[in-house]
Amino acid sequence: MAENPIRYVLFDVDDTLYHPSTGVLRLLDARIEAYLHQRFGLPEAELVQLRTEYWRKYGTTLGGLLVEHQVDPTEYLAFIHDVPVDTLLQPDPMLDQLLARVRAECVIFSNAAEAHVRRVLQRLGIAPRFRRLFYIENLDYVTKPRAEAFRRVLTTLQTDPATCLFVEDSPANVRAAQEAGMRTVQVGEPFDLRSGVHSHADYQISDIHALEPVLAALGLLQSLGEI
Ligand SMILES: [Mg+2]
């Protein structure tokens, strides 16, 4: 039997491995706005404008802050990720069992900080499923959707994009992964109001638990009897 071309499943973390209704990302967003408010004293309408501008130009708010204001990224990340993950998220044994059956290496590819990524994986009870993690610090603050972020991940994995399945909620990042040559799964809505980006992923699912049939269709799932 021919070897399955897909050897890596790359997972985003926030709003991908847990549902947006948990409110984690909303709180992270509020922390970003609190940071900008403290630092620049801008009214809310201007904060939103500034974030949209940074988001379009640099991919993240931090990208803009680093280039245009030389902020200390460590201090910024600690401030914005100060959200009660353990209260908002619950362990997800169903997701853990699904990940245990994947016939490919599961890898984290997140724009968030290492401490936050580890906290979320720990709380969901899925941390042992991921041996390799990419987060904002070890990506040297080069984040999705920039093509360079994808290149760095592929270089570190020593592989080519055709071996990767990319699972993510942000339509802009899904589109970037497709442009990089990866197969893609859009988790949640394919249209992002903030950026106006519409993704056309290979697969679209409502939430992460619906990944099972996609993995099965791609021949990436061990049957329950095999584990
Ligand atoms: Mg996300």
Short mmCIF file of C-alpha atoms and ligand atoms in Angstrom, two decimals:
data_model
loop_
_atom_site.label_atom_id
_atom_site.label_comp_id
_atom_site.label_asym_id
_atom_site.label_seq_id
_atom_site.Cartn_x
_atom_site.Cartn_y
_atom_site.Cartn_z
CA MET A 1 0.00 0.00 0.00
CA ALA A 2 1.29 3.47 -0.89
CA GLU A 3 2.39 5.55 2.04
CA ASN A 4 -0.08 8.25 3.04
CA PRO A 5 1.27 11.59 1.73
CA ILE A 6 0.08 13.41 4.86
CA ARG A 7 2.51 12.98 7.71
CA TYR A 8 1.72 16.03 9.84
CA VAL A 9 -1.49 17.55 11.12
CA LEU A 10 -0.85 21.16 12.11
CA PHE A 11 -3.30 22.54 14.65
CA ASP A 12 -3.99 26.13 15.57
CA VAL A 13 -4.95 26.50 19.26
CA ASP A 14 -7.31 29.38 20.08
CA ASP A 15 -10.86 28.99 18.77
CA THR A 16 -9.72 25.82 16.98
CA LEU A 17 -9.06 23.24 19.73
CA TYR A 18 -11.87 24.71 21.83
CA HIS A 19 -15.10 26.44 20.81
CA PRO A 20 -15.26 30.25 20.52
CA SER A 21 -18.27 30.23 22.88
CA THR A 22 -15.89 29.46 25.79
CA GLY A 23 -14.94 33.13 25.66
CA VAL A 24 -11.15 32.64 25.97
CA LEU A 25 -10.35 34.60 22.82
CA ARG A 26 -12.84 37.33 23.72
CA LEU A 27 -10.98 37.84 26.99
CA LEU A 28 -7.60 37.80 25.23
CA ASP A 29 -8.98 40.46 22.92
CA ALA A 30 -10.12 42.53 25.88
CA ARG A 31 -6.63 42.24 27.41
CA ILE A 32 -5.07 43.48 24.15
CA GLU A 33 -7.40 46.46 24.19
CA ALA A 34 -6.61 47.12 27.87
CA TYR A 35 -2.90 47.07 27.01
CA LEU A 36 -3.32 49.51 24.13
CA HIS A 37 -5.52 51.72 26.26
CA GLN A 38 -2.95 51.83 29.09
CA ARG A 39 -0.07 52.42 26.74
CA PHE A 40 -1.54 54.90 24.29
CA GLY A 41 -4.65 56.17 26.09
CA LEU A 42 -6.70 55.82 22.92
CA PRO A 43 -10.51 55.78 22.94
CA GLU A 44 -12.13 52.50 21.94
CA ALA A 45 -13.00 53.41 18.34
CA GLU A 46 -9.37 54.32 17.65
CA LEU A 47 -8.10 51.16 19.35
CA VAL A 48 -10.20 49.06 17.01
CA GLN A 49 -8.89 51.05 14.04
CA LEU A 50 -5.28 50.66 15.16
CA ARG A 51 -5.68 46.91 15.68
CA THR A 52 -7.29 46.48 12.26
CA GLU A 53 -4.46 48.42 10.66
CA TYR A 54 -1.78 46.34 12.45
CA TRP A 55 -3.65 43.17 11.68
CA ARG A 56 -3.74 43.96 7.95
CA LYS A 57 -0.12 45.15 7.79
CA TYR A 58 1.59 42.72 10.18
CA GLY A 59 -0.81 39.83 10.83
CA THR A 60 -1.07 40.49 14.57
CA THR A 61 -1.37 43.46 16.91
CA LEU A 62 2.01 42.57 18.37
CA GLY A 63 3.57 42.69 14.90
CA GLY A 64 2.62 46.36 14.64
CA LEU A 65 3.68 47.14 18.19
CA LEU A 66 7.11 45.59 17.61
CA VAL A 67 7.78 47.43 14.36
CA GLU A 68 6.19 50.79 15.13
CA HIS A 69 6.58 51.12 18.89
CA GLN A 70 9.40 48.75 19.95
CA VAL A 71 7.34 47.25 22.79
CA ASP A 72 8.85 44.55 25.02
CA PRO A 73 7.19 41.40 23.63
CA THR A 74 7.65 39.39 26.83
CA GLU A 75 5.86 41.97 28.92
CA TYR A 76 3.10 42.37 26.32
CA LEU A 77 2.49 38.63 25.99
CA ALA A 78 2.39 38.11 29.75
CA PHE A 79 -0.14 40.95 30.05
CA ILE A 80 -2.52 39.83 27.29
CA HIS A 81 -2.45 36.12 28.14
CA ASP A 82 -3.46 36.73 31.72
CA VAL A 83 -6.88 35.09 31.29
CA PRO A 84 -8.49 32.38 33.49
CA VAL A 85 -8.05 29.47 31.06
CA ASP A 86 -8.67 26.88 33.79
CA THR A 87 -12.06 28.39 34.58
CA LEU A 88 -13.18 28.91 30.99
CA LEU A 89 -12.08 25.57 29.52
CA GLN A 90 -12.90 22.01 30.53
CA PRO A 91 -10.96 18.79 29.87
CA ASP A 92 -11.95 17.28 26.51
CA PRO A 93 -11.46 13.49 26.64
CA MET A 94 -13.29 13.04 23.32
CA LEU A 95 -10.75 15.22 21.55
CA ASP A 96 -7.93 13.41 23.34
CA GLN A 97 -9.22 10.05 22.07
CA LEU A 98 -9.55 11.40 18.55
CA LEU A 99 -5.98 12.74 18.57
CA ALA A 100 -4.73 9.40 19.89
CA ARG A 101 -6.01 7.73 16.72
CA VAL A 102 -4.33 10.06 14.20
CA ARG A 103 -1.86 8.25 11.93
CA ALA A 104 0.33 11.33 11.54
CA GLU A 105 2.29 13.55 13.87
CA CYS A 106 0.09 16.16 15.54
CA VAL A 107 1.89 19.50 15.73
CA ILE A 108 0.84 22.83 17.25
CA PHE A 109 1.16 25.93 15.04
CA SER A 110 -0.13 28.92 17.02
CA ASN A 111 0.38 32.69 17.03
CA ALA A 112 -0.03 32.73 20.83
CA ALA A 113 2.65 32.70 23.51
CA GLU A 114 4.20 29.44 24.73
CA ALA A 115 2.83 29.74 28.27
CA HIS A 116 -0.71 30.22 26.97
CA VAL A 117 -0.46 27.36 24.47
CA ARG A 118 0.78 24.98 27.16
CA ARG A 119 -1.90 26.12 29.61
CA VAL A 120 -4.67 25.47 27.07
CA LEU A 121 -3.33 22.03 26.06
CA GLN A 122 -2.90 21.09 29.70
CA ARG A 123 -6.41 22.15 30.63
CA LEU A 124 -7.98 20.33 27.65
CA GLY A 125 -6.03 17.23 28.70
CA ILE A 126 -4.38 16.82 25.29
CA ALA A 127 -0.82 18.05 25.99
CA PRO A 128 0.82 14.57 25.60
CA ARG A 129 -0.53 14.32 22.02
CA PHE A 130 1.85 17.03 20.81
CA ARG A 131 5.58 16.52 20.76
CA ARG A 132 6.38 19.61 18.73
CA LEU A 133 4.92 23.05 19.25
CA PHE A 134 5.33 26.25 17.28
CA TYR A 135 4.34 29.45 19.09
CA ILE A 136 5.14 33.12 18.79
CA GLU A 137 8.47 33.00 20.65
CA ASN A 138 10.06 30.15 18.71
CA LEU A 139 8.67 31.59 15.46
CA ASP A 140 10.66 34.75 16.32
CA TYR A 141 7.42 36.76 16.25
CA VAL A 142 6.88 35.92 12.58
CA THR A 143 3.26 34.81 12.67
CA LYS A 144 0.52 33.40 10.48
CA PRO A 145 -0.70 34.42 7.92
CA ARG A 146 2.79 35.48 6.77
CA ALA A 147 4.30 33.04 4.28
CA GLU A 148 7.56 33.18 6.24
CA ALA A 149 5.87 31.59 9.28
CA PHE A 150 4.83 28.62 7.16
CA ARG A 151 8.31 28.32 5.68
CA ARG A 152 9.85 28.24 9.15
CA VAL A 153 7.56 25.45 10.30
CA LEU A 154 8.25 23.40 7.17
CA THR A 155 12.00 23.95 7.52
CA THR A 156 11.98 22.81 11.14
CA LEU A 157 9.87 19.75 10.31
CA GLN A 158 12.17 19.13 7.32
CA THR A 159 9.21 18.44 5.10
CA ASP A 160 7.25 19.90 2.20
CA PRO A 161 3.74 21.40 2.31
CA ALA A 162 2.09 18.45 0.55
CA THR A 163 2.74 16.36 3.69
CA CYS A 164 0.74 18.74 5.92
CA LEU A 165 -2.92 19.04 6.83
CA PHE A 166 -3.60 22.45 8.39
CA VAL A 167 -6.50 22.83 10.86
CA GLU A 168 -7.50 26.38 11.82
CA ASP A 169 -10.37 28.80 12.53
CA SER A 170 -8.98 31.96 10.91
CA PRO A 171 -9.95 32.20 7.21
CA ALA A 172 -6.89 34.36 6.48
CA ASN A 173 -4.58 31.73 7.95
CA VAL A 174 -6.37 28.94 6.10
CA ARG A 175 -5.91 30.84 2.86
CA ALA A 176 -2.21 31.38 3.63
CA ALA A 177 -1.77 27.66 4.32
CA GLN A 178 -3.40 26.88 0.99
CA GLU A 179 -1.10 29.34 -0.76
CA ALA A 180 1.79 27.58 0.97
CA GLY A 181 0.61 24.32 -0.63
CA MET A 182 -0.95 22.59 2.40
CA ARG A 183 -4.27 20.80 2.59
CA THR A 184 -6.65 22.71 4.80
CA VAL A 185 -9.53 22.31 7.22
CA GLN A 186 -11.54 25.42 8.07
CA VAL A 187 -12.93 25.17 11.59
CA GLY A 188 -16.03 27.37 11.90
CA GLU A 189 -17.13 30.13 9.56
CA PRO A 190 -15.11 30.60 6.34
CA PHE A 191 -15.78 34.34 6.29
CA ASP A 192 -13.96 36.75 8.60
CA LEU A 193 -15.76 40.06 9.05
CA ARG A 194 -12.72 41.85 10.44
CA SER A 195 -10.44 41.11 7.51
CA GLY A 196 -13.07 40.52 4.83
CA VAL A 197 -11.24 37.28 3.94
CA HIS A 198 -13.21 34.31 2.66
CA SER A 199 -11.45 30.94 2.80
CA HIS A 200 -12.03 28.06 0.41
CA ALA A 201 -10.62 25.20 2.44
CA ASP A 202 -10.52 21.60 1.26
CA TYR A 203 -12.79 20.76 4.20
CA GLN A 204 -15.02 22.87 6.37
CA ILE A 205 -16.20 21.70 9.80
CA SER A 206 -18.32 23.35 12.48
CA ASP A 207 -16.02 22.47 15.37
CA ILE A 208 -12.99 20.34 16.17
CA HIS A 209 -15.00 17.24 17.07
CA ALA A 210 -16.22 17.10 13.48
CA LEU A 211 -12.64 16.46 12.34
CA GLU A 212 -13.08 12.69 12.67
CA PRO A 213 -14.73 12.06 9.24
CA VAL A 214 -12.15 14.32 7.56
CA LEU A 215 -9.29 12.31 9.07
CA ALA A 216 -11.05 9.09 8.10
CA ALA A 217 -11.56 10.29 4.49
CA LEU A 218 -7.85 11.07 4.27
CA GLY A 219 -6.91 7.66 5.64
CA LEU A 220 -5.40 9.24 8.74
CA LEU A 221 -7.45 7.50 11.39
CA GLN A 222 -6.68 4.27 13.17
CA SER A 223 -9.77 2.22 13.82
CA LEU A 224 -10.65 1.80 17.48
CA GLY A 225 -9.62 -1.87 17.34
CA GLU A 226 -6.06 -0.90 16.41
CA ILE A 227 -5.32 1.06 19.58
MG MG B 1 -7.28 30.61 16.18
#
